PDB file of C-alpha atoms in Angstrom:
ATOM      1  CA  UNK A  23       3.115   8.105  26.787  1.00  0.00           C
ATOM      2  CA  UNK A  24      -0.151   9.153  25.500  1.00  0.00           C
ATOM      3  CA  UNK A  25      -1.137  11.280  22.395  1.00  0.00           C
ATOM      4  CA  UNK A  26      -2.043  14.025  24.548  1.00  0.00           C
ATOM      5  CA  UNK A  27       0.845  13.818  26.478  1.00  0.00           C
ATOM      6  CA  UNK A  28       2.987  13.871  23.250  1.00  0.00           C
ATOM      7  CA  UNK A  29       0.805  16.624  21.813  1.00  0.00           C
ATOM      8  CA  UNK A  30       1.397  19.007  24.889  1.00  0.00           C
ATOM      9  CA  UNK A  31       5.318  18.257  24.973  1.00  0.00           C
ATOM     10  CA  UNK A  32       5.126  19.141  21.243  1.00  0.00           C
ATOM     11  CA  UNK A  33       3.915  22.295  22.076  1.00  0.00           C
ATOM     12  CA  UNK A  34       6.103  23.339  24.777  1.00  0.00           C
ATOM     13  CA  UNK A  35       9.442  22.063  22.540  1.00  0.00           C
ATOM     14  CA  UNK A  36       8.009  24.055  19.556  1.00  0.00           C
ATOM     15  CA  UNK A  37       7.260  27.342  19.747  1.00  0.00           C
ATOM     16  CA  UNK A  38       4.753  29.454  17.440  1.00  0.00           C
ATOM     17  CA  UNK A  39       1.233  29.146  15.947  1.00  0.00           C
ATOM     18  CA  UNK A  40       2.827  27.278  13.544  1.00  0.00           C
ATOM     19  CA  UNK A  41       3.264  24.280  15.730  1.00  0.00           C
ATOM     20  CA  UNK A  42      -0.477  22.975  15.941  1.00  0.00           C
ATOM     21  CA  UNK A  43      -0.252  19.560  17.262  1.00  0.00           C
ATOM     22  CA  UNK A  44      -3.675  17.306  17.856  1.00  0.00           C
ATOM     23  CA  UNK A  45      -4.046  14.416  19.472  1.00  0.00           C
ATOM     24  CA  UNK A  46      -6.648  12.023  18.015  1.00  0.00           C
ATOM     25  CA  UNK A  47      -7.978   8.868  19.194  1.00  0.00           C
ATOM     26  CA  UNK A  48      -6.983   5.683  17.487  1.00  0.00           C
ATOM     27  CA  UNK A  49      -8.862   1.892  17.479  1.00  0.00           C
ATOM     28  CA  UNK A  50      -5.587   0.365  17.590  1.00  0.00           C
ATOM     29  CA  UNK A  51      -4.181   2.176  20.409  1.00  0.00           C
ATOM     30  CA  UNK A  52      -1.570   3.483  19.022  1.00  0.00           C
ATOM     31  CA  UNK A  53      -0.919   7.194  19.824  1.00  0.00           C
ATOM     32  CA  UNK A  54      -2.007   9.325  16.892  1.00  0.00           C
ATOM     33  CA  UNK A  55      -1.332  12.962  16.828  1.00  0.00           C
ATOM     34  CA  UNK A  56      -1.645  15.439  13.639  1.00  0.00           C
ATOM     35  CA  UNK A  57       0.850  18.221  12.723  1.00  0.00           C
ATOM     36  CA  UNK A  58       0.437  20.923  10.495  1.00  0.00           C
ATOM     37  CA  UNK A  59       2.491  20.580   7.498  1.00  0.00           C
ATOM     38  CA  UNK A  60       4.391  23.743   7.764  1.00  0.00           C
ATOM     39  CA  UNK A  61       5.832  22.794  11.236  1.00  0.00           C
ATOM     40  CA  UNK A  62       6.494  19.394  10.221  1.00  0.00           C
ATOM     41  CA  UNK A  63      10.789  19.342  10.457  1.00  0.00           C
ATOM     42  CA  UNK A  64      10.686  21.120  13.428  1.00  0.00           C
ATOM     43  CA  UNK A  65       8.465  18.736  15.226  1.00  0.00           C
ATOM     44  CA  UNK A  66      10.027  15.796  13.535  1.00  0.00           C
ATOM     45  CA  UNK A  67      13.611  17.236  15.361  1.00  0.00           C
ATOM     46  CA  UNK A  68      11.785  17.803  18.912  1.00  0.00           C
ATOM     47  CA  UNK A  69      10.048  13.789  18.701  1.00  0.00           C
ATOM     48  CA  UNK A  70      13.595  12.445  17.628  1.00  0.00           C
ATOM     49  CA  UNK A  71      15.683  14.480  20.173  1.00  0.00           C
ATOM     50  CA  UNK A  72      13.597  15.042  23.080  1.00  0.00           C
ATOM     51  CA  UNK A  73      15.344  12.503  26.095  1.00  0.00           C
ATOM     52  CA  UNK A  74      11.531  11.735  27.097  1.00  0.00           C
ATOM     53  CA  UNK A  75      10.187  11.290  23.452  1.00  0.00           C
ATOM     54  CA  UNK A  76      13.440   9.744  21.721  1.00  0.00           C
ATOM     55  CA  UNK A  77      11.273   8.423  18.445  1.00  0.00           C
ATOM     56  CA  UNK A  78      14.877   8.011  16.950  1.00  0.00           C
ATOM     57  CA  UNK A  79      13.242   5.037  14.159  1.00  0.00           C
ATOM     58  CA  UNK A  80      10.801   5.865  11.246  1.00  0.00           C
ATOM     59  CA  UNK A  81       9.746   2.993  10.374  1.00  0.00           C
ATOM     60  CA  UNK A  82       7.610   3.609   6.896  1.00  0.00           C
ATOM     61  CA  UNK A  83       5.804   6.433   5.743  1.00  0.00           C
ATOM     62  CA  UNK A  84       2.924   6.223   3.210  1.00  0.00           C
ATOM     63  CA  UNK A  85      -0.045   8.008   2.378  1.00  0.00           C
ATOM     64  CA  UNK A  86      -3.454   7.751   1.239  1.00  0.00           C
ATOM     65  CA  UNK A  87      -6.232   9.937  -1.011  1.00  0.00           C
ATOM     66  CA  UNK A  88      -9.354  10.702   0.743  1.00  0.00           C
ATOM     67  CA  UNK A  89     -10.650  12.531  -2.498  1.00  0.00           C
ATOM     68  CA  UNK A  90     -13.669  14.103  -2.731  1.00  0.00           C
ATOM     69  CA  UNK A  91     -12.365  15.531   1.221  1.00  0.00           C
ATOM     70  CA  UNK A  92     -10.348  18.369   1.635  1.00  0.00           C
ATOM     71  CA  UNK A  93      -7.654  18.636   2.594  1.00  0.00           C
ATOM     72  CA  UNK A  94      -7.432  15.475   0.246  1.00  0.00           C
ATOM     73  CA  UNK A  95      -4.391  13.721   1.442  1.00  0.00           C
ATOM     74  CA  UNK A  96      -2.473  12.457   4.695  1.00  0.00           C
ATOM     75  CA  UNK A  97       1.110  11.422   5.263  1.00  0.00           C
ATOM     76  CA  UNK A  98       1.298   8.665   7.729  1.00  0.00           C
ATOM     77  CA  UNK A  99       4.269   8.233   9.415  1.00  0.00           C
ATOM     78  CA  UNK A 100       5.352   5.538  12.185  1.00  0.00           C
ATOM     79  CA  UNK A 101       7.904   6.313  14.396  1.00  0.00           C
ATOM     80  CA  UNK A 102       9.262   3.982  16.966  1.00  0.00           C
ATOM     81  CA  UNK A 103      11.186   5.002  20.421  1.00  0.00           C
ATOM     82  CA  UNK A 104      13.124   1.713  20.831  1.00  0.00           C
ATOM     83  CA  UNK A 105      13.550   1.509  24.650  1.00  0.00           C
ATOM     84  CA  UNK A 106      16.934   0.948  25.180  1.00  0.00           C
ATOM     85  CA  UNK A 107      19.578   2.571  27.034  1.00  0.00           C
ATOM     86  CA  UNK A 108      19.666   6.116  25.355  1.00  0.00           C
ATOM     87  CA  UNK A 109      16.818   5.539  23.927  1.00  0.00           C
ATOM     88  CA  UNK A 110      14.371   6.458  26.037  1.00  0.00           C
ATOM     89  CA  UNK A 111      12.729   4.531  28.854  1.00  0.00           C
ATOM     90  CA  UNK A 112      10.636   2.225  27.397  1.00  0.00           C
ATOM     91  CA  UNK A 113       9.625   1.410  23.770  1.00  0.00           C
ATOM     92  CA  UNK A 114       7.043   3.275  22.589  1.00  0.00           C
ATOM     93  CA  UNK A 115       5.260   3.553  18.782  1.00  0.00           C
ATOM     94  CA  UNK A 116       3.563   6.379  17.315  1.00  0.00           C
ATOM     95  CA  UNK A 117       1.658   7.472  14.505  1.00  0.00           C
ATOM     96  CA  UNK A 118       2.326  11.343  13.152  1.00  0.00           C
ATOM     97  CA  UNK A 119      -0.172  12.260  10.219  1.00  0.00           C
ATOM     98  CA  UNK A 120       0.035  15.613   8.247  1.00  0.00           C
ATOM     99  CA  UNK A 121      -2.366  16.607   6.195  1.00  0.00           C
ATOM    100  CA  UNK A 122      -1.625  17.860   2.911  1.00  0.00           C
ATOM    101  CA  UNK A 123      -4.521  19.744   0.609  1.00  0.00           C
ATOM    102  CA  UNK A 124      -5.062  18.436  -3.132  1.00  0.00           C
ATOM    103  CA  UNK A 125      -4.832  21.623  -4.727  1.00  0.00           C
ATOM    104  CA  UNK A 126      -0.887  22.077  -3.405  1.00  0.00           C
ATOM    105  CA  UNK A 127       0.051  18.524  -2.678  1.00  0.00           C
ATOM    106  CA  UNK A 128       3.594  19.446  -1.171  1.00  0.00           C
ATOM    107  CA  UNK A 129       5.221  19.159   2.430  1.00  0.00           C
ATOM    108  CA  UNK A 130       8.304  19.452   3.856  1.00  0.00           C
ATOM    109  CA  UNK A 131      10.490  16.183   3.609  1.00  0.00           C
ATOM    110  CA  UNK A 132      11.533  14.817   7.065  1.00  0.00           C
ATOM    111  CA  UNK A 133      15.151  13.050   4.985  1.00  0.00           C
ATOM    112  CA  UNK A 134      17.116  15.229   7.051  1.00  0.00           C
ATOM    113  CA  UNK A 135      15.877  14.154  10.338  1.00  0.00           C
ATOM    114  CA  UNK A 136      15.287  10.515   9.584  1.00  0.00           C
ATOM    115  CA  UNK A 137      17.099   8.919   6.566  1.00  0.00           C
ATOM    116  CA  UNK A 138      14.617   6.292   6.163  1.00  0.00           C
ATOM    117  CA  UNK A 139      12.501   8.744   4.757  1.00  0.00           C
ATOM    118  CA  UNK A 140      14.204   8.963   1.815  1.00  0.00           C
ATOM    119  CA  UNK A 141      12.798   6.365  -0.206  1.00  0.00           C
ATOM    120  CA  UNK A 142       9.485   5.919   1.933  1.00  0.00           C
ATOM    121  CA  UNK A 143       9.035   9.865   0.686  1.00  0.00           C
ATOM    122  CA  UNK A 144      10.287   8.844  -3.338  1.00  0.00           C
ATOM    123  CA  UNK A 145       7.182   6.002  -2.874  1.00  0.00           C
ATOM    124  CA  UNK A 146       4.814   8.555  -1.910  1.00  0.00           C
ATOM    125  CA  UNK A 147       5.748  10.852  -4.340  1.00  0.00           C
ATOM    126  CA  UNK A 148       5.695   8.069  -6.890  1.00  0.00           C
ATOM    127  CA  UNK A 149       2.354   6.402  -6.432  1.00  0.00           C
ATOM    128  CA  UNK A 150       0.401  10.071  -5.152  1.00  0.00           C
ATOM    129  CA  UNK A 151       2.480  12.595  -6.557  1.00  0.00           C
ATOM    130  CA  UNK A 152       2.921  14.345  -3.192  1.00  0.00           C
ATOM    131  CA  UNK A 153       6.194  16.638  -3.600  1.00  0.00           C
ATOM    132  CA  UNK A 154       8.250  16.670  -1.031  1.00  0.00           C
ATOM    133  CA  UNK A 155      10.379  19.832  -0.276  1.00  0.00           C
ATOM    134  CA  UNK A 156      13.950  19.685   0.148  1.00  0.00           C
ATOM    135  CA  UNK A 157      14.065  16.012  -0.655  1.00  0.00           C
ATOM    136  CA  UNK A 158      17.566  15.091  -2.025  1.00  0.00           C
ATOM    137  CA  UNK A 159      16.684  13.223  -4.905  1.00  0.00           C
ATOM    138  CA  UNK A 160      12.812  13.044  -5.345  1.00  0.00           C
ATOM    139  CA  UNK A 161      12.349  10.876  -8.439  1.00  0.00           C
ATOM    140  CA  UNK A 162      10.413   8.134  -9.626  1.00  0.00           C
ATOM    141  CA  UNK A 163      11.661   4.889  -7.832  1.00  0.00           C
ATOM    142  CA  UNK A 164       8.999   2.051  -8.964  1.00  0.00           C
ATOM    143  CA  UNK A 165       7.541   3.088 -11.789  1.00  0.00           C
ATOM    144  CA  UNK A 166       8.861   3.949 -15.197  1.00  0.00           C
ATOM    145  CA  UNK A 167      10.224   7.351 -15.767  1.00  0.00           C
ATOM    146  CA  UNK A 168       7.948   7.962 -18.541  1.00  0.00           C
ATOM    147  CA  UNK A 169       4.702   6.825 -16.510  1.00  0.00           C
ATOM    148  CA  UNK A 170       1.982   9.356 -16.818  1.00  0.00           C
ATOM    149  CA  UNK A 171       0.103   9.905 -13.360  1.00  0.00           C
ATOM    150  CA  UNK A 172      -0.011   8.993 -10.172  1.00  0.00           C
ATOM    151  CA  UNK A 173      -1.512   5.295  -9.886  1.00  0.00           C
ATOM    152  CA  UNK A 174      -2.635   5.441  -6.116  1.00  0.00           C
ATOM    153  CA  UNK A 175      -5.033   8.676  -6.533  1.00  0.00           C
ATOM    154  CA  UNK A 176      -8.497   8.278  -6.449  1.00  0.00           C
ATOM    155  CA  UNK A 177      -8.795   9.999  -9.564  1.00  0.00           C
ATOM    156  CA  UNK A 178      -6.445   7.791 -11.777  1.00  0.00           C
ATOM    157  CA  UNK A 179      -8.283   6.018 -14.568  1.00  0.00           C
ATOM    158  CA  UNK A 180      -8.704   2.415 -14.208  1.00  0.00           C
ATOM    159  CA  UNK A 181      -8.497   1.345 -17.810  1.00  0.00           C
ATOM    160  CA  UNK A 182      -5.189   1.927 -19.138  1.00  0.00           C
ATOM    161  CA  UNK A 183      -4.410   1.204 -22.666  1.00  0.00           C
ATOM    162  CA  UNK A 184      -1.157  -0.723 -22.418  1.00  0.00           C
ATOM    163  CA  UNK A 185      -0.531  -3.820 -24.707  1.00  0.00           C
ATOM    164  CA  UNK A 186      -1.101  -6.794 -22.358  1.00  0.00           C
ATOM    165  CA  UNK A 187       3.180  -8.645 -21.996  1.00  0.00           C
ATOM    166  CA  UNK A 188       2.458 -12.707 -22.470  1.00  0.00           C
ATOM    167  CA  UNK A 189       5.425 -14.834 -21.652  1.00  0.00           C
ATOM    168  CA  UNK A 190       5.212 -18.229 -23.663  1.00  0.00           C
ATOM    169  CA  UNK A 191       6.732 -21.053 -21.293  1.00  0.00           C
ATOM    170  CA  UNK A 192      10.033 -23.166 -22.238  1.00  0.00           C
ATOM    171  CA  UNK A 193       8.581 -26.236 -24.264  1.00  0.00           C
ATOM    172  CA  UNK A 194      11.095 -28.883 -24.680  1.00  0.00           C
ATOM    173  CA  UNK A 195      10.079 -32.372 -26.121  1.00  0.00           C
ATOM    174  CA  UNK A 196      10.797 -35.479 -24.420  1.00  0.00           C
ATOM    175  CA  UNK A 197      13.686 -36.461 -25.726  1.00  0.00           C
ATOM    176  CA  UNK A 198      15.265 -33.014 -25.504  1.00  0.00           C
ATOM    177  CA  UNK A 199      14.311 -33.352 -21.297  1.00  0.00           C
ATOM    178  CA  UNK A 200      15.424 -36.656 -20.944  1.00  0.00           C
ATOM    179  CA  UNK A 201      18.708 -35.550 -22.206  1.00  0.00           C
ATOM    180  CA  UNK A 202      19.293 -32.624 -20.057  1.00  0.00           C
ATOM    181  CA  UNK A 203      18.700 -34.633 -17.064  1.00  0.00           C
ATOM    182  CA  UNK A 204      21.291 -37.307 -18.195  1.00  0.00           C
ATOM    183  CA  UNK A 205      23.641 -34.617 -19.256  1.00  0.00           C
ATOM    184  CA  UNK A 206      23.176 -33.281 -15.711  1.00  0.00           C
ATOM    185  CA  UNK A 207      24.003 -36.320 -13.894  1.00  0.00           C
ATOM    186  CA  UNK A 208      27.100 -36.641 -16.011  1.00  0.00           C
ATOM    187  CA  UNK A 209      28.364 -33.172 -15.263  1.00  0.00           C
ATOM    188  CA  UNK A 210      31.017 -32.677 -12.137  1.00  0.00           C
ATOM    189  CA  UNK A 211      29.160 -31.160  -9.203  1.00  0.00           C
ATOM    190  CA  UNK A 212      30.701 -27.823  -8.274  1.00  0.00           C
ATOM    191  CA  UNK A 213      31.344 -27.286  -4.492  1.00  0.00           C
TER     192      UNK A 213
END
């Protein structure tokens, strides 16, 4: 199935202005189409339980910072339609963006539709500080709790003034390693 073809099913399964679905051309080939943020869980239920669409897999989600445009961000997500009996016809991938403006970085979370979102959606929020609404537990998940910013934003400063951690390696003399290794070959092997 093509974007268009996706994007016009979209708009017959989802009903309202709301539901502005686009279809955009890809170098990859892989069907792109763009949803408007509000409508997102709605068309996220309509691609996942549609018999002809079936995109019952998110893979990953992620985003990325386009500042100085506007709207400054875009949530990437890939969805897969495996192909299988029940499943639809035949596999098929496809790439749903939203775009999300910098001065209310927020959008509905799609959790509830596609558990894999979860922590794919934590990431994002993490590393861009993109909120997602409804989430069930949107919290830091990689960096510290205490972390100030968002690391993967444009506008994050480069030079942060963290002491550097050094790690000093094990130094053992040579006498001290040539008795471990006879101690080891003394020692019962455990099975």
């Amino acid at each position: 199935m093509t974007a268009t073809e996706i994007a016009e099913t979209l708009a017959r399964l989802v009903p309202g202005e709301a539901a502005k679905v686009e279809a955009v051309a890809s170098l990859d080939g892989m069907p792109t189409i763009i949803v408007d943020r509000v409508s997102l869980p709605e068309v996220g239920l309509a691609l996942r339980d549609t018999p002809e669409l079936a995109f019952h897999v998110l893979i990953d989600a992620t985003a990325v910072d386009y500042l100085p445009r506007e709207p400054r961000y875009e949530i990437i997500y890939l969805l897969l339609s495996p192909g299988v009996s029940g499943y639809g016809e035949t596999p098929a991938r496809l790439r749903l963006k939203v775009r999300v403006p910098g001065d209310d970085p927020r959008a509905p979370t799609l959790s509830r539709v596609w558990g894999s979102a979860n922590w794919a959606e934590r990431e994002i929020y993490d590393f861009f500080g993109i909120t997602f609404d409804g989430h069930p537990d949107l919290r830091r998940i990689l960096m510290p709790e205490d972390w100030d910013g968002f690391p993967l934003r444009r506008d994050y400063p480069v030079q942060i003034n963290q002491p550097v951690k050094t790690y000093e390696p094990l130094q053992v003399s040579e006498e001290e390693f040539v008795a471990n290794i006879r101690a080891a070959k003394h020692r019962p092997r455990q099975e």
